[in-house]
XYZ file of C-alpha atoms in Angstrom:
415
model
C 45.735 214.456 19.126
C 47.201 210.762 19.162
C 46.109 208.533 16.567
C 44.051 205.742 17.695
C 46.383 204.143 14.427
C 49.099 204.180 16.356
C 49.657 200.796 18.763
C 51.381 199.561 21.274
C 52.970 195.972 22.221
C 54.663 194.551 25.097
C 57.186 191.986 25.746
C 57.436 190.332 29.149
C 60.917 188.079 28.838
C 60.149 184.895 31.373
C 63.893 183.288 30.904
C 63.294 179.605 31.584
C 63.991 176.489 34.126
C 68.107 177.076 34.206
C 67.330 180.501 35.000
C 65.127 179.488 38.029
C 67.519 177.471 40.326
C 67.675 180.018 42.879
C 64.373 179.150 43.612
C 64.236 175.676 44.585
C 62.448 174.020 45.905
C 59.796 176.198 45.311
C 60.236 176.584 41.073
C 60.896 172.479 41.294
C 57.421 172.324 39.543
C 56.072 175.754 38.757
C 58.148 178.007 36.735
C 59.495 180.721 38.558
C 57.386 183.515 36.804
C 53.958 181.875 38.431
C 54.971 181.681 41.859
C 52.310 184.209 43.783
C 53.568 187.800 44.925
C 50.635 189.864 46.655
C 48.444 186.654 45.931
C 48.917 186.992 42.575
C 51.898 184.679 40.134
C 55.015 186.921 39.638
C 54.588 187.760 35.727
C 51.191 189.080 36.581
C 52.141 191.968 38.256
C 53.913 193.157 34.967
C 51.319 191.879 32.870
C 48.644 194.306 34.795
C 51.197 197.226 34.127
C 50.786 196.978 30.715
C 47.016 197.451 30.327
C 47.269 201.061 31.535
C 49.702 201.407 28.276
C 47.729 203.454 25.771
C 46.441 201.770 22.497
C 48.032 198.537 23.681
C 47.258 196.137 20.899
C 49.203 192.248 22.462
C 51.288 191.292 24.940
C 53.895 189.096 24.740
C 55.983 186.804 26.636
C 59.358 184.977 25.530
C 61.069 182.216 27.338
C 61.695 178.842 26.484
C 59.356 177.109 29.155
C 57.374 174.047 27.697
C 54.276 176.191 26.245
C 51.933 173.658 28.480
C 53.211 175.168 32.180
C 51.536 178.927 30.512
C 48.712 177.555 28.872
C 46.283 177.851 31.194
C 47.633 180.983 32.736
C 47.817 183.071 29.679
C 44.236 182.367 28.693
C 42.716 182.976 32.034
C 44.924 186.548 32.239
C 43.888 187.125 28.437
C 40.399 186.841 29.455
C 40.744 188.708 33.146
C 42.131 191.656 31.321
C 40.561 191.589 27.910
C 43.757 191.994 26.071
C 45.434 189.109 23.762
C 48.687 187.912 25.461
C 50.503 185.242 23.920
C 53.398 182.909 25.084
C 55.949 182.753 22.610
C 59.105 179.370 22.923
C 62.305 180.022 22.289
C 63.994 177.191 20.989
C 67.503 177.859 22.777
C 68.111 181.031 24.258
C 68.904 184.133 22.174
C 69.555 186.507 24.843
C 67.416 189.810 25.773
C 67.829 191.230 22.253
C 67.930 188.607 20.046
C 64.928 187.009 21.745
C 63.190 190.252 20.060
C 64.638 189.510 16.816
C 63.651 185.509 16.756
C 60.270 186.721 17.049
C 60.115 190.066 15.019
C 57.226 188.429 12.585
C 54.771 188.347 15.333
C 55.601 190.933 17.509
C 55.509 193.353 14.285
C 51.808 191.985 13.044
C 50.321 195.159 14.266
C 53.097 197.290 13.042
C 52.910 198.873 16.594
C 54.771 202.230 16.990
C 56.423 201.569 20.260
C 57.501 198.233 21.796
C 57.578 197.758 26.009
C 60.364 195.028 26.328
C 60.368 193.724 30.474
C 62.124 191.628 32.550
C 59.783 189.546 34.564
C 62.096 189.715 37.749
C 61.660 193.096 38.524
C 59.478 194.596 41.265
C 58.564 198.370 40.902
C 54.982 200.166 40.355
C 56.119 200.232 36.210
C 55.347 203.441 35.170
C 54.686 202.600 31.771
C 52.514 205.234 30.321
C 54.806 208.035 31.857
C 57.675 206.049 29.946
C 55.497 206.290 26.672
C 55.228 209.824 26.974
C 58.754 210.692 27.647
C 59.823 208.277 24.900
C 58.037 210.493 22.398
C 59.428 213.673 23.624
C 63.115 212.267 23.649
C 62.551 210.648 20.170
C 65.354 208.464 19.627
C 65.337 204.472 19.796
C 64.515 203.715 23.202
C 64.268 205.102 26.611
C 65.226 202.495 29.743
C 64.004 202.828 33.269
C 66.233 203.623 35.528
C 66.331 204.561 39.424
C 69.659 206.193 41.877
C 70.686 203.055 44.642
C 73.503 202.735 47.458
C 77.062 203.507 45.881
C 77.937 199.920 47.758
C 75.232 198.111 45.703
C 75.296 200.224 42.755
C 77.959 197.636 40.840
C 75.334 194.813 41.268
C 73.359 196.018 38.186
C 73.846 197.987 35.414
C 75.496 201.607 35.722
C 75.121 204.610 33.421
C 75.552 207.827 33.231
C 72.972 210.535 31.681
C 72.568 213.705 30.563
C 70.854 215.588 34.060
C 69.288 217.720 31.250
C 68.544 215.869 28.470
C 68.461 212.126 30.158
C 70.436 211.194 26.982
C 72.126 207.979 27.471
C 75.966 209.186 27.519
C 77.699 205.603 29.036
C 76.533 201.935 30.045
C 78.157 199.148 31.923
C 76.952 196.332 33.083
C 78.085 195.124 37.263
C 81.478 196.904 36.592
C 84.214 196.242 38.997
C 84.979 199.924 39.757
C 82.099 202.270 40.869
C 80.944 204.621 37.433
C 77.745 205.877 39.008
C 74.781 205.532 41.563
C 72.126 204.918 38.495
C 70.988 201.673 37.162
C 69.628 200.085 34.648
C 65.792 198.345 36.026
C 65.508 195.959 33.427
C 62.417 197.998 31.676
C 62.845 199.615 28.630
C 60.924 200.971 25.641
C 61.974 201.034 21.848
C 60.758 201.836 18.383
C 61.018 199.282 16.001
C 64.338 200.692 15.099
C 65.687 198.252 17.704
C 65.456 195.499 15.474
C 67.910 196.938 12.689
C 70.239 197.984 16.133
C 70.161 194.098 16.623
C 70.506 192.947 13.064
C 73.873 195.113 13.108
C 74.764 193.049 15.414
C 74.316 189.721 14.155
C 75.930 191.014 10.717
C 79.080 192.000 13.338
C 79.232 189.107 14.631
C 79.210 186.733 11.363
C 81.716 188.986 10.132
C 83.914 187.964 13.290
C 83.190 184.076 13.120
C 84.089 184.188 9.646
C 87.700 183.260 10.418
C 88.340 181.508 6.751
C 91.595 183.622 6.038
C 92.986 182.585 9.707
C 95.022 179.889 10.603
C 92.560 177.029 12.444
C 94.530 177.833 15.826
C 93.660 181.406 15.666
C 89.598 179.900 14.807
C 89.535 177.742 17.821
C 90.738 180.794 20.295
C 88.381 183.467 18.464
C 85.414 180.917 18.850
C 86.088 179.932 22.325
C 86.165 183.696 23.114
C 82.619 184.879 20.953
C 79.173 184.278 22.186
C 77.048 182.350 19.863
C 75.948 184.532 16.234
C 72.529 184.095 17.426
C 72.846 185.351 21.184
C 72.366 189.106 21.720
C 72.513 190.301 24.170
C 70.296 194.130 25.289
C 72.856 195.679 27.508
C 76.599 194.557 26.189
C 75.644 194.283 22.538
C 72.825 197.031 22.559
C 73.155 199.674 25.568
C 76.898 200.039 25.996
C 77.472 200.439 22.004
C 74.645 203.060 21.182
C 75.205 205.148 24.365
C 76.427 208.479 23.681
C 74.770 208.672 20.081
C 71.459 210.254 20.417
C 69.448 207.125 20.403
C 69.058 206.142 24.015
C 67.401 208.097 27.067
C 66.454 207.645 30.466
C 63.473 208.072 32.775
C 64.363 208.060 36.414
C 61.583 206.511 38.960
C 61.482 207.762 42.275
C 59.397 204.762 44.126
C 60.029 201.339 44.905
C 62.169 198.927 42.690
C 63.888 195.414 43.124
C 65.082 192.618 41.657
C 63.639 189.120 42.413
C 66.991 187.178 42.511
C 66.121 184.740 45.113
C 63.071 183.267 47.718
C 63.860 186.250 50.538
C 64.147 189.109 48.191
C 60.201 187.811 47.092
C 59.138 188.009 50.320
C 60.331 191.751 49.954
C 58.468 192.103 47.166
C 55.316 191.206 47.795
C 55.244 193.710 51.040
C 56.223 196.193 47.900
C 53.051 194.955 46.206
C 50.808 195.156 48.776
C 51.371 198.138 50.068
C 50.940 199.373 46.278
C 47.636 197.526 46.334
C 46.997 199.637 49.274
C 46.838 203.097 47.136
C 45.909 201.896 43.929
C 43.397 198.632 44.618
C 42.472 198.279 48.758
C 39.506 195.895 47.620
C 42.141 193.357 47.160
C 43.765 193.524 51.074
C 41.776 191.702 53.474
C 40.695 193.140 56.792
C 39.551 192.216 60.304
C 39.425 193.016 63.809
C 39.153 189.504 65.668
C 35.237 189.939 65.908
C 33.577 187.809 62.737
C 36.978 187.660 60.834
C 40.614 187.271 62.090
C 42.712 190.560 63.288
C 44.094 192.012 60.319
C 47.631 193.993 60.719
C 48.793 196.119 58.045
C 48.931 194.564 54.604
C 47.436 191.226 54.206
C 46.019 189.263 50.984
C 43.641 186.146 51.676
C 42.107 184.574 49.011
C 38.512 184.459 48.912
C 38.774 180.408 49.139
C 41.051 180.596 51.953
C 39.347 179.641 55.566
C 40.958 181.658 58.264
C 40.166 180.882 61.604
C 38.484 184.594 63.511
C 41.111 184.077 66.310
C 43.858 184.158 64.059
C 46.100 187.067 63.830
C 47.640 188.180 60.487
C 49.835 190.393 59.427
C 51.601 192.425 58.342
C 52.871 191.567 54.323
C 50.978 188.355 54.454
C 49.769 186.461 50.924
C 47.740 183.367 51.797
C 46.638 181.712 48.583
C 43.800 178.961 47.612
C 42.174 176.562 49.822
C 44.232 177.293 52.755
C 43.065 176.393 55.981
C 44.093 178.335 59.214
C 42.969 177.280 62.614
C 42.504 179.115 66.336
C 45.412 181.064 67.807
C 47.841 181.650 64.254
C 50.152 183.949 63.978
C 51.580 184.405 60.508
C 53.887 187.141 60.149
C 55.967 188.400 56.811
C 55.079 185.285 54.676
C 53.685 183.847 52.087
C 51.536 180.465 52.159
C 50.598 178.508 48.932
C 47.339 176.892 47.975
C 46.362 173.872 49.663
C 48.451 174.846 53.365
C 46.862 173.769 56.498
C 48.083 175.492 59.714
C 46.568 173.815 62.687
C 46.199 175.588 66.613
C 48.448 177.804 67.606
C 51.336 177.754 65.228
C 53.555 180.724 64.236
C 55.069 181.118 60.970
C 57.324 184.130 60.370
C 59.858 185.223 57.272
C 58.828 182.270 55.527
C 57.358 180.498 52.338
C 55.463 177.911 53.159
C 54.992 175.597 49.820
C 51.831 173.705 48.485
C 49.684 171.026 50.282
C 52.136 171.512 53.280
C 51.351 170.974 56.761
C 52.102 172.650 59.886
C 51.200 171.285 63.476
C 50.016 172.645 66.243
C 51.753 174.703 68.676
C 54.654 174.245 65.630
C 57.235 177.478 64.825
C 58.401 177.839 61.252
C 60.444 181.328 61.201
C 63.423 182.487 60.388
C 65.650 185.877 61.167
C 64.159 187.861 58.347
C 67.437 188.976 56.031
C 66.379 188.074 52.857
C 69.774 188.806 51.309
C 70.843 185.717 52.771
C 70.681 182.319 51.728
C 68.886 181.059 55.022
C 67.448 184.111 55.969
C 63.887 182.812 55.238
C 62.611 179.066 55.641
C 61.393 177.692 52.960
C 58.780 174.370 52.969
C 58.966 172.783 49.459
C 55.692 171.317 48.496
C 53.849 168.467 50.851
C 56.443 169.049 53.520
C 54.538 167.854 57.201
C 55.945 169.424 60.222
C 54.399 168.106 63.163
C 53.052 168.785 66.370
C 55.362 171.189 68.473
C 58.508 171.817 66.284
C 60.452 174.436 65.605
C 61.983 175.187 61.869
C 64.623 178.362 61.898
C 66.188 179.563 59.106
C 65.784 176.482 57.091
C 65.098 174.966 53.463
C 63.146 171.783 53.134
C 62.798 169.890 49.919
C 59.193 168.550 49.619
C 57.949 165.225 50.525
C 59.680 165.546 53.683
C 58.235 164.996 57.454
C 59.645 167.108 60.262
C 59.822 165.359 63.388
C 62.203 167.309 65.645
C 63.424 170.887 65.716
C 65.744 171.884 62.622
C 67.957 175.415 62.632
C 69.983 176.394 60.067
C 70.108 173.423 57.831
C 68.925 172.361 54.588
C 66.815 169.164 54.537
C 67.071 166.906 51.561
């Protein structure tokens, strides 16, 4: 039987503002982790992943964010889910690994005997507890989540190679330039507390290399233009790619759903993703309607419960509209996702879009867009308190906020 002794912690990594820049307009004033997915900020969607972990004792997340832009988030999701979670500011970044290290003291307080470590970026249905349970079977260091893609995308991520029937670990490389294999690395991973003496061997290599006092002050100059910082680890290079292929690191393969949020179209991906997860696991939180006393309802749609959505409306599917919306007669929103404080008057269409906060959209008005989200206008985005008025179209389009819309814009980026 497991010991109720034995505990678990998990560590969300957040990154910070460089990290969000892809983003913009939209992470201009909220950090990229809280921007909704499903109707809910990104980070949460990991966060809620973790309480199914057995024995989980804290959660943790790392970034180096001003501590204020979390402060009100982590205590309202510390008190929705009744588990301590704690925002933790780097002072510089460390990297993936030696953010762990900076902050061994506290994530070590309840000597827990297996540490989650997650990227906040990802999108997939985290199968956490499954992890857990193969990580004890494997034993070992660590166990990383990983999933088979496209050969042709396959060098956009991490490749490795495993053992079909021991999932050992046998090679790592991060976005090589030749193909090595169709598996990847998602960004989730789960360690004993071993890890930190893997990373402390690497700090202790990398001393020993900046420690150049019996080399000329040429030959210092090149070897410390060349070497990352002694204090910057990072998980796959320094980690990954060194202990592969010595008993310490094994895989679990997913079979469902898994992205990467890189940029604004590849979230409006994602939140589909999460609501039709919602769908199986919690269809309480997807709205519904047939045009009678609410509005018609198409496949997955999230309103929140502040929201005022017109019962001529039509909605759907992968929809998120978020607080104190307002949505009049004869909508028609489509693949998008609408921030708090949006009003949508008669008739207007919005389609493969992010509409931003306190914007405005006129009537008989088309914001839309062609619906790649690989590309870099293949969604509009409305920054925050952007007006478009009556009887304009918006294609395929980024608008920085403040802005008023006047005429018909395709294809352009308003600044």
């Amino acid at each position: 039987m497991e010991s109720l002794e034995e505990k678990v912690v998990a560590v969300i990594i957040v990154g910070g503002p460089a990290e969000g820049t892809r983003f913009r307009p939209l992470s201009f004033n909220t950090p990229k982790p809280l921007l909704p997915l499903a109707g809910r900020p990104m980070v949460h969607h990991p966060i809620s992943a973790c309480k199914k972990i057995p024995n989980l004792a804290q959660i943790f997340l790392i970034g180096f964010y001003e501590g204020k832009e979390f402060a009100l988030y982590v205590s309202s999701i510390s008190n929705e889910l009744q588990v301590p979670v704690r925002y933790l500011k780097e002072d510089k970044p460390h990297g993936s690994a030696g953010s762990l290290y900076y902050f061994q003291d506290q994530i070590m307080e309840d000597s827990p005997s297996h540490i989650f470590l997650l990227n906040c970026d990802v999108c997939c249905n985290f199968p956490l507890p499954n992890m857990l349970d193969a990580q004890k079977r494997y034993g070992g260091m660590g166990t990383l989540l990983v999933i088979k893609v496209s050969a042709e995308s396959a060098n956009q991520f991490g490749e490795l190679v495993a053992d079909p029937i021991t999932k050992e670990l046998l090679h790592y490389t991060e976005k090589p330039e030749t193909f090595v294999s169709d598996l990847i690395n998602c960004g989730v991973y789960i360690f004993t507390p071993k890890i930190f003496d893997a990373i402390e061997d690497v700090y202790m290599r990398q001393e020993d290399r900046a420690n150049v006092h019996h080399v000329t002050s040429f030959e210092a100059l090149q070897i410390t233009a060349r070497s990352p910082p002694t204090d910057f680890v990072r998980l796959d290079q320094d980690i990954l790619s060194p202990l592969a292929g010595k008993r310490q690191l094994y895989t679990y393969e997913t079979m469902d759903f898994w992205e990467q949020i890189k940029t604004p179209g590849i979230s409006i991906k994602c939140s589909a993703l999460y609501l039709a997860q919602f769908r199986i696991a919690s269809p309480d939180l997807l709205a519904k309607g047939d045009g009678t006393k609410n509005a018609t309802v198409v496949g997955d749609v999230c309103i929140h419960p502040s929201a005022k959505v017109h019962p001529t409306a039509k909605i759907g599917p992968n929809v998120s509209i978020s607080a104190n919306v307002r949505v009049s007669p004869g909508v028609r929103l489509i693949n998008c996702i609408i921030l708090d404080d949006v009003e949508i008057d008669e008739n207007a269409v919005v389609m493969h879009s992010i509409v931003g906060w306190k914007s405005s959209i006129g009537k008989w008005s088309r914001v839309q867009a062609d619906g790649d989200y690989n590309k870099k206008l293949g969604i509009t985005i409305l920054g925050e308190a952007v007006t478009v008025e009556d009887e304009v179209v918006v294609i395929n389009s980024i608008v920085l906020p403040n802005k008023s819309l006047n005429e018909s814009v395709q294809d352009e980026i308003i600044l």
